[in-house]
Short mmCIF file of C-alpha atoms in Angstrom, two decimals:
data_model
loop_
_atom_site.label_atom_id
_atom_site.label_comp_id
_atom_site.label_asym_id
_atom_site.label_seq_id
_atom_site.Cartn_x
_atom_site.Cartn_y
_atom_site.Cartn_z
CA MET A 16 31.10 26.92 -0.29
CA SER A 17 32.34 26.27 -4.09
CA VAL A 18 30.12 24.68 -6.55
CA ALA A 19 32.15 22.02 -7.18
CA GLY A 20 31.92 21.71 -2.59
CA LEU A 21 27.84 22.10 -3.04
CA ARG A 22 27.71 19.54 -5.92
CA ARG A 23 29.64 17.28 -3.94
CA VAL A 24 27.32 17.26 -0.83
CA ALA A 25 24.66 17.04 -3.77
CA HIS A 26 26.00 13.73 -4.93
CA GLU A 27 26.91 12.38 -1.84
CA THR A 28 23.24 13.15 -0.27
CA VAL A 29 21.54 10.99 -3.27
CA SER A 30 24.59 8.03 -4.47
CA GLY A 31 24.06 5.05 -3.37
CA LEU A 32 20.16 4.95 -2.18
CA PRO A 33 18.44 1.69 -4.52
CA ARG A 34 16.65 2.75 -7.90
CA GLU A 35 13.25 1.10 -5.80
CA PHE A 36 13.85 4.13 -3.22
CA TRP A 37 13.88 7.03 -6.17
CA TRP A 38 10.69 5.49 -7.53
CA LEU A 39 8.97 5.44 -4.62
CA TRP A 40 9.64 8.70 -4.04
CA THR A 41 9.35 9.85 -7.35
CA SER A 42 5.23 8.71 -6.72
CA THR A 43 5.41 10.73 -2.99
CA LEU A 44 6.56 13.97 -5.09
CA VAL A 45 3.77 13.49 -7.04
CA ASN A 46 1.20 12.34 -4.85
CA ARG A 47 2.41 15.67 -2.75
CA LEU A 48 2.38 18.58 -5.95
CA GLY A 49 -1.66 16.84 -7.09
CA ALA A 50 -2.59 17.61 -3.09
CA PHE A 51 -4.63 20.69 -3.94
CA VAL A 52 -8.19 19.47 -2.80
CA ALA A 53 -6.59 20.03 1.22
CA THR A 54 -5.41 22.85 0.62
CA PHE A 55 -8.77 24.70 -0.67
CA MET A 56 -11.36 23.08 1.09
CA ALA A 57 -12.44 25.79 3.80
CA LEU A 58 -12.73 28.53 0.71
CA TYR A 59 -14.52 25.69 -1.30
CA LEU A 60 -17.17 24.57 1.43
CA THR A 61 -17.18 28.29 2.46
CA LEU A 62 -17.22 30.53 -0.64
CA ASP A 63 -17.81 28.31 -2.92
CA ARG A 64 -20.36 26.35 -1.93
CA GLY A 65 -22.77 28.83 0.21
CA TYR A 66 -21.47 26.52 3.84
CA SER A 67 -21.21 27.71 6.73
CA ALA A 68 -17.01 28.17 8.94
CA SER A 69 -18.59 25.44 11.37
CA TYR A 70 -19.45 23.10 9.01
CA ALA A 71 -16.15 23.74 6.76
CA GLY A 72 -15.03 22.71 10.25
CA LEU A 73 -16.96 19.73 10.81
CA VAL A 74 -15.92 18.74 7.54
CA ALA A 75 -12.44 19.04 8.09
CA ALA A 76 -12.57 16.63 12.03
CA LEU A 77 -14.20 13.70 9.74
CA HIS A 78 -11.74 13.19 7.03
CA GLY A 79 -8.85 13.90 10.46
CA LEU A 80 -11.38 11.41 11.68
CA GLY A 81 -11.00 9.71 8.17
CA GLY A 82 -7.00 9.05 9.09
CA VAL A 83 -7.05 7.73 12.40
CA ILE A 84 -9.04 5.23 12.22
CA SER A 85 -6.94 4.31 8.65
CA SER A 86 -3.78 3.99 10.78
CA LEU A 87 -4.34 1.42 12.10
CA GLY A 88 -6.07 -0.40 9.45
CA ALA A 89 -4.07 -0.02 6.62
CA GLY A 90 -0.60 -0.69 9.25
CA VAL A 91 -2.43 -4.98 9.23
CA MET A 92 -2.61 -4.55 5.54
CA THR A 93 1.24 -3.12 5.39
CA ASP A 94 2.02 -6.53 6.88
CA ARG A 95 -0.87 -8.85 6.01
CA LEU A 96 -0.64 -8.36 2.02
CA GLY A 97 1.96 -6.47 1.68
CA ARG A 98 3.14 -3.29 1.03
CA ARG A 99 2.19 -2.33 -2.41
CA PRO A 100 -0.74 -3.89 -2.41
CA THR A 101 -1.91 -1.35 -0.28
CA MET A 102 -0.38 1.47 -1.66
CA LEU A 103 -2.46 0.19 -4.86
CA ILE A 104 -5.87 0.13 -2.88
CA ALA A 105 -5.55 3.20 -0.68
CA GLN A 106 -4.23 5.76 -3.93
CA THR A 107 -6.74 4.30 -6.21
CA SER A 108 -9.22 4.02 -3.44
CA THR A 109 -8.30 8.46 -2.87
CA ALA A 110 -8.16 9.16 -6.55
CA VAL A 111 -12.11 7.50 -6.70
CA SER A 112 -12.81 9.44 -3.39
CA VAL A 113 -11.56 12.43 -4.69
CA ALA A 114 -13.37 12.81 -7.55
CA VAL A 115 -16.40 11.80 -5.79
CA LEU A 116 -16.06 14.70 -3.59
CA GLY A 117 -16.16 17.24 -5.92
CA PHE A 118 -20.13 16.43 -7.69
CA MET A 119 -21.11 16.32 -4.12
CA VAL A 120 -23.98 18.94 -3.37
CA HIS A 121 -25.67 17.36 -0.17
CA PRO A 122 -24.09 18.66 3.03
CA ALA A 123 -24.50 14.73 4.25
CA ALA A 124 -23.00 13.14 1.34
CA ILE A 125 -19.52 16.07 1.44
CA ALA A 126 -19.55 14.99 5.00
CA ALA A 127 -19.27 10.86 4.66
CA VAL A 128 -16.41 11.31 1.25
CA ALA A 129 -14.73 13.71 2.96
CA PHE A 130 -13.58 11.19 5.51
CA VAL A 131 -13.95 8.67 3.27
CA VAL A 132 -10.72 10.79 1.42
CA GLY A 133 -9.08 11.38 4.49
CA MET A 134 -9.19 7.20 5.29
CA ALA A 135 -7.82 6.16 1.47
CA SER A 136 -5.51 9.01 2.08
CA ASN A 137 -3.58 8.69 4.99
CA ALA A 138 -4.45 4.83 4.54
CA SER A 139 -0.43 4.48 1.72
CA ARG A 140 1.70 6.22 4.95
CA PRO A 141 2.07 3.01 7.19
CA ALA A 142 3.03 1.47 3.88
CA VAL A 143 6.03 3.33 2.07
CA GLN A 144 7.30 4.44 6.10
CA ALA A 145 7.53 0.51 6.15
CA MET A 146 8.44 -0.12 2.25
CA MET A 147 11.40 2.21 3.09
CA ALA A 148 12.89 0.50 6.03
CA ASP A 149 13.07 -2.89 3.43
CA ILE A 150 14.93 -1.49 0.91
CA VAL A 151 17.93 0.76 2.56
CA ARG A 152 20.69 0.19 4.00
CA PRO A 153 20.09 0.48 8.30
CA GLU A 154 22.43 3.60 8.40
CA ASP A 155 21.38 5.38 4.62
CA ARG A 156 17.56 5.56 7.07
CA VAL A 157 17.76 8.57 8.01
CA ARG A 158 19.40 10.55 5.16
CA ALA A 159 16.40 8.10 2.98
CA PHE A 160 13.81 10.00 5.61
CA SER A 161 14.72 13.19 5.16
CA LEU A 162 15.00 13.04 1.10
CA ASN A 163 11.07 11.75 1.39
CA TYR A 164 10.36 14.58 3.57
CA TRP A 165 11.76 16.81 1.85
CA ALA A 166 9.85 15.81 -0.90
CA VAL A 167 7.08 16.01 0.85
CA ASN A 168 7.43 19.79 1.28
CA LEU A 169 8.64 20.36 -1.52
CA GLY A 170 5.67 19.49 -3.45
CA PHE A 171 3.19 20.37 -0.97
CA ALA A 172 4.78 24.30 -1.57
CA VAL A 173 4.12 23.84 -5.39
CA SER A 174 0.39 22.11 -4.43
CA SER A 175 -0.23 25.19 -2.15
CA ALA A 176 -0.03 27.92 -5.05
CA GLY A 177 -0.85 26.40 -7.45
CA ALA A 178 -4.47 25.60 -5.44
CA GLY A 179 -5.13 29.39 -5.43
CA PHE A 180 -5.08 29.21 -9.75
CA ILE A 181 -6.68 26.54 -10.50
CA ALA A 182 -9.67 27.25 -6.81
CA GLU A 183 -9.95 30.47 -9.08
CA TYR A 184 -10.56 28.75 -12.58
CA SER A 185 -12.52 25.87 -11.21
CA TYR A 186 -12.58 23.74 -7.95
CA LEU A 187 -14.25 20.99 -9.89
CA ALA A 188 -10.68 21.05 -12.06
CA GLY A 189 -9.13 21.52 -8.69
CA PHE A 190 -9.91 17.66 -7.13
CA MET A 191 -10.13 16.11 -11.34
CA VAL A 192 -6.64 17.23 -10.62
CA GLU A 193 -6.11 15.45 -7.78
CA ALA A 194 -7.62 12.55 -8.58
CA ALA A 195 -5.32 12.49 -11.59
CA MET A 196 -2.05 12.77 -10.32
CA THR A 197 -2.69 10.38 -7.12
CA LEU A 198 -4.35 7.49 -10.38
CA PHE A 199 -0.75 8.53 -11.64
CA CYS A 200 0.97 7.90 -8.36
CA ALA A 201 -0.89 4.28 -8.30
CA VAL A 202 0.71 2.72 -11.84
CA VAL A 203 4.34 3.29 -10.51
CA VAL A 204 3.86 1.70 -7.62
CA PHE A 205 2.84 -0.92 -9.04
CA LEU A 206 4.93 -0.43 -13.17
CA LYS A 207 8.50 0.05 -10.98
CA VAL A 208 8.22 -0.70 -7.07
CA PRO A 209 8.27 -4.57 -6.16
CA GLU A 210 6.73 -6.03 -3.54
CA SER A 211 9.80 -5.71 -0.47
CA ARG A 212 7.33 -7.34 2.53
CA PRO A 213 10.10 -9.42 4.66
CA GLN A 214 9.67 -13.30 4.98
CA THR A 215 9.51 -14.73 8.48
CA ALA A 216 12.09 -16.88 9.15
CA HIS A 217 11.22 -20.34 7.59
CA ALA A 218 11.34 -23.06 10.97
CA MET A 219 10.29 -26.03 8.45
CA VAL A 220 14.04 -25.61 6.48
CA PRO A 221 17.18 -27.90 8.02
CA GLY A 222 19.65 -24.66 9.06
CA THR A 223 16.75 -22.21 9.32
CA ALA A 224 16.11 -19.47 12.60
CA PRO A 225 13.59 -20.18 14.60
CA ALA A 226 9.94 -18.81 13.10
CA GLU A 227 9.70 -15.41 14.51
CA PRO A 228 6.35 -15.05 16.33
CA ALA A 229 3.66 -13.32 15.31
CA VAL A 230 3.27 -9.47 15.68
CA ARG A 231 -0.38 -8.16 16.11
CA LEU A 232 -1.94 -5.46 17.63
CA SER A 233 -1.99 -5.83 20.95
CA THR A 234 1.99 -7.11 20.55
CA VAL A 235 2.16 -3.10 19.66
CA LEU A 236 0.37 -2.13 22.50
CA ARG A 237 2.63 -4.24 24.89
CA ASP A 238 5.53 -2.52 23.20
CA GLY A 239 6.33 -0.31 26.11
CA ARG A 240 9.71 1.82 24.86
CA PHE A 241 7.87 1.91 21.49
CA MET A 242 4.17 3.07 22.82
CA SER A 243 6.28 5.72 24.91
CA VAL A 244 7.69 7.29 21.67
CA VAL A 245 4.51 7.04 19.75
CA GLY A 246 3.28 9.00 22.59
CA LEU A 247 6.08 11.34 22.20
CA SER A 248 4.84 11.79 18.28
CA PHE A 249 2.29 12.98 19.47
CA VAL A 250 3.00 15.33 22.14
CA VAL A 251 5.52 16.36 19.73
CA ALA A 252 2.84 17.03 17.09
CA LEU A 253 1.08 19.04 19.06
CA ILE A 254 3.56 21.29 18.80
CA PHE A 255 4.37 21.39 15.13
CA GLN A 256 0.13 21.58 14.07
CA GLN A 257 -0.09 25.01 15.75
CA GLY A 258 1.34 26.31 13.03
CA TYR A 259 -1.03 26.10 11.41
CA VAL A 260 -3.92 25.90 13.31
CA GLY A 261 -2.69 28.69 17.03
CA LEU A 262 -0.81 30.76 15.10
CA PRO A 263 -3.13 31.89 11.97
CA VAL A 264 -5.67 32.80 14.54
CA ALA A 265 -3.23 34.41 16.92
CA MET A 266 -1.98 36.71 14.51
CA GLY A 267 -4.97 37.74 13.19
CA THR A 268 -5.87 38.45 17.06
CA ASP A 269 -2.92 41.21 16.89
CA GLY A 270 -3.77 43.13 13.52
CA LEU A 271 -1.92 40.65 10.59
CA SER A 272 -4.21 39.26 7.81
CA SER A 273 -4.33 36.06 6.43
CA SER A 274 -1.31 37.46 3.52
CA ASP A 275 0.63 38.40 6.53
CA PHE A 276 0.67 34.83 7.37
CA GLY A 277 1.60 33.43 4.89
CA THR A 278 4.50 35.19 4.40
CA ALA A 279 5.48 34.60 7.78
CA ILE A 280 4.57 30.55 7.15
CA ALA A 281 6.22 30.60 3.58
CA VAL A 282 9.74 30.73 5.70
CA ASN A 283 8.51 26.82 7.23
CA GLY A 284 9.13 26.10 3.83
CA VAL A 285 11.12 27.27 2.28
CA MET A 286 13.54 26.38 4.60
CA ILE A 287 13.03 22.92 4.57
CA VAL A 288 13.33 22.68 0.66
CA VAL A 289 16.38 24.85 1.35
CA LEU A 290 18.53 22.75 4.74
CA GLN A 291 16.72 19.18 4.94
CA ILE A 292 19.01 18.02 2.61
CA PRO A 293 22.05 19.36 3.73
CA VAL A 294 21.15 19.28 7.29
CA SER A 295 20.84 15.43 6.95
CA ARG A 296 24.56 15.30 6.56
CA PHE A 297 25.03 16.22 10.04
CA ILE A 298 22.10 14.62 11.28
CA GLN A 299 23.86 11.49 10.18
CA GLN A 300 26.87 12.44 12.64
CA HIS A 301 25.04 12.91 15.34
CA ASP A 302 23.12 10.92 18.50
CA PRO A 303 20.00 10.28 17.45
CA ARG A 304 18.89 10.87 21.43
CA SER A 305 20.65 14.61 21.43
CA LEU A 306 19.36 15.62 17.70
CA LEU A 307 15.90 14.10 18.95
CA VAL A 308 16.22 16.58 22.16
CA VAL A 309 16.89 19.35 20.82
CA SER A 310 14.56 19.39 18.41
CA SER A 311 11.78 18.87 21.13
CA LEU A 312 13.09 21.92 22.78
CA MET A 313 13.95 23.81 19.63
CA ALA A 314 9.79 23.56 18.59
CA GLY A 315 8.63 23.88 22.12
CA TYR A 316 10.24 27.30 22.90
CA GLY A 317 10.64 27.83 19.57
CA PHE A 318 6.45 28.62 19.42
CA GLY A 319 7.00 29.75 23.29
CA LEU A 320 8.99 32.86 21.79
CA THR A 321 5.52 33.26 19.86
CA ALA A 322 4.76 35.08 23.19
CA PHE A 323 6.06 37.68 22.05
CA ALA A 324 6.17 38.22 18.82
CA GLY A 325 4.07 41.19 16.72
CA SER A 326 4.95 42.07 13.70
CA VAL A 327 5.16 39.21 10.74
CA ALA A 328 9.43 40.06 11.32
CA VAL A 329 9.08 38.75 14.60
CA TYR A 330 6.35 35.52 13.89
CA ALA A 331 8.30 34.83 11.21
CA LEU A 332 11.77 33.78 12.57
CA THR A 333 10.16 32.26 15.47
CA ILE A 334 8.74 29.76 12.68
CA GLY A 335 12.71 29.69 11.72
CA VAL A 336 13.11 28.25 15.62
CA TRP A 337 11.06 26.09 15.68
CA THR A 338 11.43 24.78 11.58
CA ILE A 339 15.47 23.46 12.82
CA GLY A 340 13.69 21.44 15.54
CA GLU A 341 11.20 19.95 12.44
CA ILE A 342 13.43 19.46 9.57
CA ILE A 343 15.74 17.52 12.42
CA ASN A 344 13.30 15.63 14.40
CA ALA A 345 10.85 14.57 11.39
CA PRO A 346 13.60 12.16 9.07
CA VAL A 347 15.23 10.75 12.77
CA GLN A 348 11.79 10.36 15.12
CA SER A 349 11.19 8.52 10.98
CA ASN A 350 14.43 5.67 11.72
CA LEU A 351 13.62 5.51 15.15
CA VAL A 352 10.03 4.16 14.68
CA VAL A 353 11.81 1.32 12.81
CA ARG A 354 14.81 0.90 14.60
CA LEU A 355 11.83 -0.68 17.64
CA SER A 356 9.94 -2.55 15.28
CA PRO A 357 10.53 -5.86 13.40
CA ALA A 358 10.97 -6.34 10.43
CA HIS A 359 7.98 -8.64 9.82
CA GLY A 360 5.91 -6.19 12.19
CA ARG A 361 7.08 -2.95 10.24
CA GLY A 362 3.17 -2.28 9.30
CA ARG A 363 1.89 -1.68 12.54
CA TYR A 364 4.69 -0.67 13.86
CA GLN A 365 4.12 2.32 11.56
CA GLY A 366 0.02 2.24 11.71
CA MET A 367 0.44 3.03 15.50
CA TYR A 368 3.04 5.81 14.66
CA THR A 369 1.19 7.32 12.66
CA MET A 370 -1.72 7.30 14.27
CA SER A 371 0.04 9.27 16.54
CA TRP A 372 0.06 12.28 13.98
CA SER A 373 -3.18 12.45 13.04
CA ALA A 374 -4.41 12.39 15.85
CA ALA A 375 -2.74 15.19 16.85
CA ALA A 376 -3.89 16.74 13.99
CA LEU A 377 -7.01 16.06 14.74
CA ILE A 378 -7.02 17.70 18.53
CA ALA A 379 -4.86 20.20 18.04
CA PRO A 380 -7.78 22.48 16.53
CA LEU A 381 -9.91 22.21 19.78
CA MET A 382 -6.72 22.40 21.82
CA SER A 383 -6.05 26.11 20.14
CA GLY A 384 -9.15 27.54 20.45
CA LEU A 385 -10.21 26.14 23.98
CA VAL A 386 -6.95 28.14 25.10
CA ILE A 387 -7.17 30.28 22.87
CA ASP A 388 -10.78 32.14 24.13
CA HIS A 389 -10.55 31.09 28.25
CA TYR A 390 -7.08 31.36 28.33
CA GLY A 391 -5.28 34.17 25.80
CA ALA A 392 -2.81 32.94 23.35
CA LYS A 393 -0.02 33.95 25.10
CA TRP A 394 -1.06 30.45 27.32
CA LEU A 395 -1.10 28.38 24.19
CA TRP A 396 2.52 28.82 23.66
CA GLY A 397 3.61 29.02 27.32
CA MET A 398 2.39 25.62 27.49
CA CYS A 399 4.12 24.72 24.00
CA GLY A 400 6.75 25.49 25.60
CA VAL A 401 5.84 23.44 28.47
CA LEU A 402 5.20 20.09 26.24
CA GLY A 403 8.84 20.32 24.09
CA THR A 404 10.36 20.29 27.90
CA VAL A 405 8.16 16.78 28.43
CA ALA A 406 9.42 15.87 25.49
CA ALA A 407 12.88 16.46 25.36
CA LEU A 408 13.26 15.24 28.76
CA GLY A 409 11.05 12.08 27.46
CA TYR A 410 13.37 11.38 24.80
CA TRP A 411 16.21 12.18 27.03
CA GLY A 412 15.17 9.37 29.44
CA LEU A 413 13.29 6.58 26.03
CA MET A 414 16.49 5.76 25.22
CA ARG A 415 19.18 5.28 26.93
CA GLY A 416 20.56 1.74 26.15
CA LEU A 417 18.86 1.96 22.81
CA PRO A 418 20.67 -0.64 21.40
CA THR A 419 23.33 0.27 18.54
CA GLU A 420 21.42 0.48 14.72
CA GLU A 421 22.41 -2.72 12.53
CA LYS A 422 24.06 -2.99 9.85
CA ALA A 423 23.07 -4.61 6.99
CA ALA A 424 24.14 -4.58 2.89
CA ALA A 425 21.85 -5.39 0.17
CA PRO A 426 18.07 -5.50 1.95
CA VAL A 427 16.30 -5.57 -1.63
CA ALA A 428 18.78 -9.30 -2.32
CA ALA A 429 18.13 -9.96 1.05
CA ALA A 430 14.78 -10.49 0.82
CA GLY A 431 15.37 -12.36 -2.79
CA ALA A 432 17.41 -14.42 -1.03
CA ARG A 433 14.28 -15.62 1.93
CA ARG A 434 11.52 -15.84 -1.19
CA GLU A 435 13.61 -18.15 -3.21
CA THR A 436 14.49 -20.01 0.75
CA ALA A 437 10.47 -19.42 0.76
CA ASP A 438 10.39 -21.36 -2.94
CA GLN A 439 12.19 -24.60 -1.87
CA ALA A 440 10.62 -24.65 1.24
CA ALA A 441 7.14 -24.47 -0.31
#
């Protein structure tokens, strides 16, 4: 493709999205650029503080448990308080707790504050996803979610590299830099991102539709189709998590070093940064059911192929397969969650969806450790193939008869009109 063609593709990919989205996108990018602590936490606890690997694993588990718990609470806050207040509370709390964690020395204190950091850092996700659904037109949402996922991975790639250099200088500096950058995200949201929470219909205003039924967590739990999506999301997340918990163990068993793992897993980040935006154009033009089926199979069998790997090159090849599945799955599944969520209950629905990934991050290390210790790594990769097949069949059956996605113009303006109606009613 010519340079002019590349420019045209890039312009079409980023054009037409509201200004509020780009401020939100900027906040996401800065947040991930400063995500140092999660990268070097294990090294900090074992090398700098001298704690055991078991204790480091416990802290990581508590951090993950905090994310699981906060997913639902943050979803409720997103609907009740609004998207913007929830993000501000979450980001400010994250900045403060990360800074405090850097000064903790007692094992119990470190574990307790790490749990709080896990809760705070995960709490903004339902609000961010709900706000994107609010402000972006339905036909542009897959593209918006792709761009946001691209920002997450670009930021993570840069922060992972930067974490090593900062750790060599000072672990405490890493905590302080992350706290400062997270606080900067809160400032961006406060100054540039308006509230987008849709107002429910007002039955008392003549000519308006009846009030929409209230959405509670019990409402979400009774939504069979949506909870099926949450279950399938959990299955897919269990597969993808093996890239960071099962894969390094398997490579070590094959006699490969940590630097070999770093070289191989870098394929994942590079492919997402390079391909996520171009692939988003392809995604928009194809049936989401087929995309979810294909991405699930590529995830499952990409990891399944790891059973035949023995060198860095072959491991990198298998990573490339499941990375393509990840690139396709992330935005399509995020858009499916929005399609199945009522506008006035998006926070709770997004919170439940976020919890599926948080729970997978908590359970995946236990799953991989048990399977590898008792049966061997090849059984783990075989299980991934089975799980990918189950997810593919689940999406194929679940999405039959799914209503066609609605079209809407200027959602921000529509939200403003609803607020004006509410003011008039008052």
